[in-house]
JSON list of C-alpha atoms in Angstrom, two decimals:
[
{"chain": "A", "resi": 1, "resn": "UNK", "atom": "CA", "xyz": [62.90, -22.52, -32.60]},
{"chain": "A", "resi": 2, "resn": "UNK", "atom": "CA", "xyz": [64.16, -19.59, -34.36]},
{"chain": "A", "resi": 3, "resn": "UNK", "atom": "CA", "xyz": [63.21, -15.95, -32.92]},
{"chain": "A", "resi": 4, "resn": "UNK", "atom": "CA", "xyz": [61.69, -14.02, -35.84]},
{"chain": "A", "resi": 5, "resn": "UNK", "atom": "CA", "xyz": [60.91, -10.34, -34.86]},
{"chain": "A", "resi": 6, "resn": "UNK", "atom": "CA", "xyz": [57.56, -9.07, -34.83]},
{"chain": "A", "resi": 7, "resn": "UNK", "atom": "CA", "xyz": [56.02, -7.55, -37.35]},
{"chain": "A", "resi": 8, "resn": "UNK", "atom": "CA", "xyz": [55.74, -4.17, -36.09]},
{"chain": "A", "resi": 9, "resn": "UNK", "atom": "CA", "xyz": [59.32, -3.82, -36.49]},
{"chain": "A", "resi": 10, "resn": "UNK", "atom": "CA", "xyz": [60.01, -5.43, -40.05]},
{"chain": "A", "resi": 11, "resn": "UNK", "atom": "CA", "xyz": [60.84, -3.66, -42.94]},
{"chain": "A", "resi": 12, "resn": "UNK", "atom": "CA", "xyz": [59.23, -5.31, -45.74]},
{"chain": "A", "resi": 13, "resn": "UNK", "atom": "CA", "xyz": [56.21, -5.32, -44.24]},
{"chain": "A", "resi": 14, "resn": "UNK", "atom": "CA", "xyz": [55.86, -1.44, -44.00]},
{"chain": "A", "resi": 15, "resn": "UNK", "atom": "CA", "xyz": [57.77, -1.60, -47.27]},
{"chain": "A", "resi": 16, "resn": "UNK", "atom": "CA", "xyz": [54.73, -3.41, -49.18]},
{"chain": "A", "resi": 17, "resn": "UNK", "atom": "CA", "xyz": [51.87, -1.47, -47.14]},
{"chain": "A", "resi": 18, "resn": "UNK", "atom": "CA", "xyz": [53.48, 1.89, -48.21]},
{"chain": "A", "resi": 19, "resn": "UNK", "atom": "CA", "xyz": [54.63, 0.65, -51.88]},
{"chain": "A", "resi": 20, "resn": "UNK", "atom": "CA", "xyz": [50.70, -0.83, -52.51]},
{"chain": "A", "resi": 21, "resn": "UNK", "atom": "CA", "xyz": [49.36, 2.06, -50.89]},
{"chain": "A", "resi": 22, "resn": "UNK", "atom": "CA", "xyz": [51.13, 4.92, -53.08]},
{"chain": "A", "resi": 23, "resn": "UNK", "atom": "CA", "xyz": [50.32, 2.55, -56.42]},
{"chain": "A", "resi": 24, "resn": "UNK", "atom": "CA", "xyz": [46.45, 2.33, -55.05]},
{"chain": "A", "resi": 25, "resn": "UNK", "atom": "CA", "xyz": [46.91, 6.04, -55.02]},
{"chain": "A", "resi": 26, "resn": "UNK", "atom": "CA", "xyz": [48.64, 6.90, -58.06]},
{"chain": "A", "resi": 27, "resn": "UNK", "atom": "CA", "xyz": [46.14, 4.63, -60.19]},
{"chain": "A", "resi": 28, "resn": "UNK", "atom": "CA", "xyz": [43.43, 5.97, -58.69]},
{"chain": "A", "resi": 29, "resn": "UNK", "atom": "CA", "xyz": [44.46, 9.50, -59.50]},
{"chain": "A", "resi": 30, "resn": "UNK", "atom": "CA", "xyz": [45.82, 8.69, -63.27]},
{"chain": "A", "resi": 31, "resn": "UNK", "atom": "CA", "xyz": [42.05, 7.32, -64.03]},
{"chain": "A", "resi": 32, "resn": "UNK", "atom": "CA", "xyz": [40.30, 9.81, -62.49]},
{"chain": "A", "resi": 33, "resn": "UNK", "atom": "CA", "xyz": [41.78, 12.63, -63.71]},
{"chain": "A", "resi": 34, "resn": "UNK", "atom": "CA", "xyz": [42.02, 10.86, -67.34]},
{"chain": "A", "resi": 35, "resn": "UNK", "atom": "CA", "xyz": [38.63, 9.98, -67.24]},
{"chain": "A", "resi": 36, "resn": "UNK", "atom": "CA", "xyz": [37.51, 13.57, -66.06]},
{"chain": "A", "resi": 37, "resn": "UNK", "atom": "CA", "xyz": [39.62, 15.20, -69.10]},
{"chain": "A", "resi": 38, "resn": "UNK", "atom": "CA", "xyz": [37.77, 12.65, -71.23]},
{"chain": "A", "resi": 39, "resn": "UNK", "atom": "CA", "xyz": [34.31, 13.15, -70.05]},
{"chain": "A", "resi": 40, "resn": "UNK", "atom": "CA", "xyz": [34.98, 17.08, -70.74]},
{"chain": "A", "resi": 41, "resn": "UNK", "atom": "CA", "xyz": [36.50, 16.94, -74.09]},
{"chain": "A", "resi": 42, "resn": "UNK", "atom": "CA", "xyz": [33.62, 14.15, -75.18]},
{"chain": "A", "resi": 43, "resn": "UNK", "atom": "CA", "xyz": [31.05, 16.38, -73.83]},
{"chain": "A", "resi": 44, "resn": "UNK", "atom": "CA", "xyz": [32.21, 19.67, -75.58]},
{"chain": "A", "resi": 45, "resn": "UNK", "atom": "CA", "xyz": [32.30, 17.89, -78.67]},
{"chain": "A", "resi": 46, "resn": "UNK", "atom": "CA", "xyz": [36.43, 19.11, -79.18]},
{"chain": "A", "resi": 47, "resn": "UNK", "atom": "CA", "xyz": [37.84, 15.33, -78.36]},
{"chain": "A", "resi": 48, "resn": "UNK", "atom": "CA", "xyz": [40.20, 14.49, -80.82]},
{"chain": "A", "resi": 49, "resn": "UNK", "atom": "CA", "xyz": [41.79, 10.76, -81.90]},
{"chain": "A", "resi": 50, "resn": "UNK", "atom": "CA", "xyz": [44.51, 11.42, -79.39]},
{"chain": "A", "resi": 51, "resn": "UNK", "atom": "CA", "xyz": [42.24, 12.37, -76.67]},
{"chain": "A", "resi": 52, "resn": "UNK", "atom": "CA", "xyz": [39.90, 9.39, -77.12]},
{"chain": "A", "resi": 53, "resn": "UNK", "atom": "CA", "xyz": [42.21, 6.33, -78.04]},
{"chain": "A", "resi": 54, "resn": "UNK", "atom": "CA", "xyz": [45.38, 7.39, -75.92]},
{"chain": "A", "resi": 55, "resn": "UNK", "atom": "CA", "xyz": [42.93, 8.62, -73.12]},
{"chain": "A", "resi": 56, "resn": "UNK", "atom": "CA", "xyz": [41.31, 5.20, -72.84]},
{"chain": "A", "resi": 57, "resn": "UNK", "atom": "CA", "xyz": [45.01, 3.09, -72.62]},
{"chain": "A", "resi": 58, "resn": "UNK", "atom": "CA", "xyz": [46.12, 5.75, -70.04]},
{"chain": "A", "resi": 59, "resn": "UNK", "atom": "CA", "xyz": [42.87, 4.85, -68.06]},
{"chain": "A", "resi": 60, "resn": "UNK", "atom": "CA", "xyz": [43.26, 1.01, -68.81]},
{"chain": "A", "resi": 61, "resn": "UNK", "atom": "CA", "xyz": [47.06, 1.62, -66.77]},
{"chain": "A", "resi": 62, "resn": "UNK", "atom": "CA", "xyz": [45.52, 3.65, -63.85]},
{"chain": "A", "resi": 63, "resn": "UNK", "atom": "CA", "xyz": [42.92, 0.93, -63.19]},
{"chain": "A", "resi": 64, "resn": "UNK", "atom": "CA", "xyz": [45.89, -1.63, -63.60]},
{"chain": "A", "resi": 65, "resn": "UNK", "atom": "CA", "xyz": [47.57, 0.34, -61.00]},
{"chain": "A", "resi": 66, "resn": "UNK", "atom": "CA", "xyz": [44.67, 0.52, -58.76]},
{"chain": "A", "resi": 67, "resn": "UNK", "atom": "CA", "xyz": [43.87, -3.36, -58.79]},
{"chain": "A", "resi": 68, "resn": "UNK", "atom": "CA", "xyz": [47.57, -3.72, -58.09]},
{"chain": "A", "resi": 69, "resn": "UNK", "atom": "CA", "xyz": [47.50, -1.29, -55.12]},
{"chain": "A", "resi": 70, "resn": "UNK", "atom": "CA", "xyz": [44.60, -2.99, -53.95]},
{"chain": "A", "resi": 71, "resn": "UNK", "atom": "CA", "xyz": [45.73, -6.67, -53.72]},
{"chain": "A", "resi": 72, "resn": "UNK", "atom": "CA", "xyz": [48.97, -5.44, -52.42]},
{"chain": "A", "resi": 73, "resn": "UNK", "atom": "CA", "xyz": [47.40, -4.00, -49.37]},
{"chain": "A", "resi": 74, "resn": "UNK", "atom": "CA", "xyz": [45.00, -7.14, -49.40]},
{"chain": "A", "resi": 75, "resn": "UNK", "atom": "CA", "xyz": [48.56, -9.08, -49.12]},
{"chain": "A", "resi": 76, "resn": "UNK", "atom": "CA", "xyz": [49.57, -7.28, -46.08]},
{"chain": "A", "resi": 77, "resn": "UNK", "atom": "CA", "xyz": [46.45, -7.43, -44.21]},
{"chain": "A", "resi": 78, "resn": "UNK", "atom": "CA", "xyz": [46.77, -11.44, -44.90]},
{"chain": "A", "resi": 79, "resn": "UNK", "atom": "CA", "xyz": [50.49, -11.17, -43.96]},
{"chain": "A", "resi": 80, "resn": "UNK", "atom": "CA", "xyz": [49.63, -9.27, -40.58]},
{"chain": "A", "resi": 81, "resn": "UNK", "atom": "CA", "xyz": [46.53, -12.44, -40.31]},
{"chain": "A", "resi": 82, "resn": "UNK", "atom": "CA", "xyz": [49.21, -14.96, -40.20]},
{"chain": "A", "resi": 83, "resn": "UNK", "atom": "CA", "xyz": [51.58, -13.45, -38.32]},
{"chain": "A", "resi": 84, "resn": "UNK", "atom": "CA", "xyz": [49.18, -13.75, -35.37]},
{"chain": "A", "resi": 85, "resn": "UNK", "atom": "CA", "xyz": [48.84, -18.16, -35.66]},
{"chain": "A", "resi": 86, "resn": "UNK", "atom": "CA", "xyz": [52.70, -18.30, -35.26]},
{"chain": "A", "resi": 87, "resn": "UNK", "atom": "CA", "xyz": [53.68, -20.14, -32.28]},
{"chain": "A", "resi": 88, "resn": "UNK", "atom": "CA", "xyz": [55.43, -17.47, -29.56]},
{"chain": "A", "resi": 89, "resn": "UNK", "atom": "CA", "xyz": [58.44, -18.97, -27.29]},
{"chain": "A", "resi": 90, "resn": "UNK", "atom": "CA", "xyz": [57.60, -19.00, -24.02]},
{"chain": "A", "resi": 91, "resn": "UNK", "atom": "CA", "xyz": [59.44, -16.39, -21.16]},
{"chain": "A", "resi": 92, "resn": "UNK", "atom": "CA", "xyz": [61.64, -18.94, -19.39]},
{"chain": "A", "resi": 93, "resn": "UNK", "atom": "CA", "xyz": [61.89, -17.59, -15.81]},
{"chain": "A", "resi": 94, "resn": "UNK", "atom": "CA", "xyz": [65.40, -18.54, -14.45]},
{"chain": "A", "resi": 95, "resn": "UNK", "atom": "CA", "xyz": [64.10, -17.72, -10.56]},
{"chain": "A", "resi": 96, "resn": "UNK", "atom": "CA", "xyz": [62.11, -15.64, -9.27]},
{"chain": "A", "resi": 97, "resn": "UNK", "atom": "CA", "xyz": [63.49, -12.30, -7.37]},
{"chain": "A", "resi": 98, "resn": "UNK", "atom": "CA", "xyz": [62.90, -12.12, -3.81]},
{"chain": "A", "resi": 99, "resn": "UNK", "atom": "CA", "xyz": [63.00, -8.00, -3.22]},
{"chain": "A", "resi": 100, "resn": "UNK", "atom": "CA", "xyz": [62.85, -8.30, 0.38]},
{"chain": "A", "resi": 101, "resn": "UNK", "atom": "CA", "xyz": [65.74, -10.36, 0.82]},
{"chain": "A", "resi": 102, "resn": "UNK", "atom": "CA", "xyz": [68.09, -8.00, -1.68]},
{"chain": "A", "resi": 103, "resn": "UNK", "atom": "CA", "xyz": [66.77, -4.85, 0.75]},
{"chain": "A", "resi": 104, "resn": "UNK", "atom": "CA", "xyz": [67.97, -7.12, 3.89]},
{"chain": "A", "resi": 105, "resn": "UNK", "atom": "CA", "xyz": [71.44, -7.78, 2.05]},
{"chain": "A", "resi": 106, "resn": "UNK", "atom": "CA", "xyz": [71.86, -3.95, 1.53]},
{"chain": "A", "resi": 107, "resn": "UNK", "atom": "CA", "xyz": [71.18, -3.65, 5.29]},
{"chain": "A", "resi": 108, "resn": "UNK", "atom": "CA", "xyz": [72.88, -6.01, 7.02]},
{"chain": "A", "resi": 109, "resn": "UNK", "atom": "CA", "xyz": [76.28, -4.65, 4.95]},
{"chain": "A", "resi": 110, "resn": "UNK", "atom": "CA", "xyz": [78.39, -3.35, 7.44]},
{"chain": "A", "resi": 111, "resn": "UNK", "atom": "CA", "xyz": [78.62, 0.37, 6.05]},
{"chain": "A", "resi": 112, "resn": "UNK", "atom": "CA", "xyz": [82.40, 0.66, 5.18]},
{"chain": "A", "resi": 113, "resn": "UNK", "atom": "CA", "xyz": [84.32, 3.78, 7.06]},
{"chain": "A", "resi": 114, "resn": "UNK", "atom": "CA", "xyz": [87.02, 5.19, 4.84]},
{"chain": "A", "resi": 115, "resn": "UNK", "atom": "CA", "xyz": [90.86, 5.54, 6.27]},
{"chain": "A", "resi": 116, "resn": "UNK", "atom": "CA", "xyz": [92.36, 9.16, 6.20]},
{"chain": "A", "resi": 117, "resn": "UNK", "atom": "CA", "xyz": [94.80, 9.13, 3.99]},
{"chain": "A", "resi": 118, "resn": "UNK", "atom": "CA", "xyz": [98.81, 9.32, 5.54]},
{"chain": "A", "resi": 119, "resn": "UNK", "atom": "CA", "xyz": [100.99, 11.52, 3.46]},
{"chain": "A", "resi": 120, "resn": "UNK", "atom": "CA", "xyz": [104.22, 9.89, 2.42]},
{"chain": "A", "resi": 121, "resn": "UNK", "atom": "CA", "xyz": [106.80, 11.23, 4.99]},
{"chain": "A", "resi": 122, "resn": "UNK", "atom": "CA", "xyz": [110.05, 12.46, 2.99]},
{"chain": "A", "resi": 123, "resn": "UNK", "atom": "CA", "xyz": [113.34, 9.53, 2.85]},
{"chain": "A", "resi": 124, "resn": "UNK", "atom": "CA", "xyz": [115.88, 10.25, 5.18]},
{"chain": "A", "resi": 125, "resn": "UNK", "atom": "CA", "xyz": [118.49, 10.21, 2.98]},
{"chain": "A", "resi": 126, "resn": "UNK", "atom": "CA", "xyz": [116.47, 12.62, 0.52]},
{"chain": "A", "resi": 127, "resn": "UNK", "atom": "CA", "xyz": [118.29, 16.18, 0.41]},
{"chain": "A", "resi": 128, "resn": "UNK", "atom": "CA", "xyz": [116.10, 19.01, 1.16]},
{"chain": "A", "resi": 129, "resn": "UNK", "atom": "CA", "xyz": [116.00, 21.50, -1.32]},
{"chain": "A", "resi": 130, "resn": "UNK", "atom": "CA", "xyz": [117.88, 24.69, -0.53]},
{"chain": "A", "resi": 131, "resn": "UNK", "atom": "CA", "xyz": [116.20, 28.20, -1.53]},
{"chain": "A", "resi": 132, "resn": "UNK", "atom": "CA", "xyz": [117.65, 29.87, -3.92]}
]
């Protein structure tokens, strides 16, 4: 069985929540402002051809947008849904630790006394060094 990591830590994941998220988010703002800047200039009676037939394909895009955002975020939810039913390996426990007998091994070590060092006594046939 191959070890996948969870889904907390994978990329694409976050990736498509943040990528459907910011084009729910852009859509929604490109047809509500456009259809705000419509409603005025409609109202007023000052719309003009460019207003009114270029105003209603720029809406048409945001809601394209939106529904995009939407079922991308709809994906993820149904990605992190799935995620759950896969089949976890089990913790294989190789043996269990037995604390007290680790604290009785530390104990029962004779504690180990260190030597004093000896200094190296000079040769014999070394010649001492005469003061200058």
């Amino acid at each position: 069985m191959s070890t996948r990591p969870r889904l907390v830590r994978s990329i694409p994941f976050w990736g498509l929540l943040v990528v459907s998220l910011g084009t729910a988010a852009g859509g929604a703002y490109l047809l509500t402002s456009k259809l705000s800047s419509m409603t005025a200039v409609l109202t007023d009676n000052t719309a003009t051809a460019v207003d009114v037939y270029v105003g209603q394909s720029v809406a048409t895009a945001g809601t394209v947008l939106l529904g995009a955002g939407i079922v991308g975020v709809l994906l993820t939810l149904a990605i992190a849904a799935i995620a759950t039913l896969r089949p976890v390996a089990p913790v294989e426990v190789v043996e269990p630790i037995d604390w007290q007998s680790e604290t009785d091994a530390l104990d029962a070590e004779p504690a180990v006394d260190a030597e004093p060092a000896v200094e190296a006594e000079p040769a014999a046939d070394a010649e001492p060094v005469a003061a200058r």
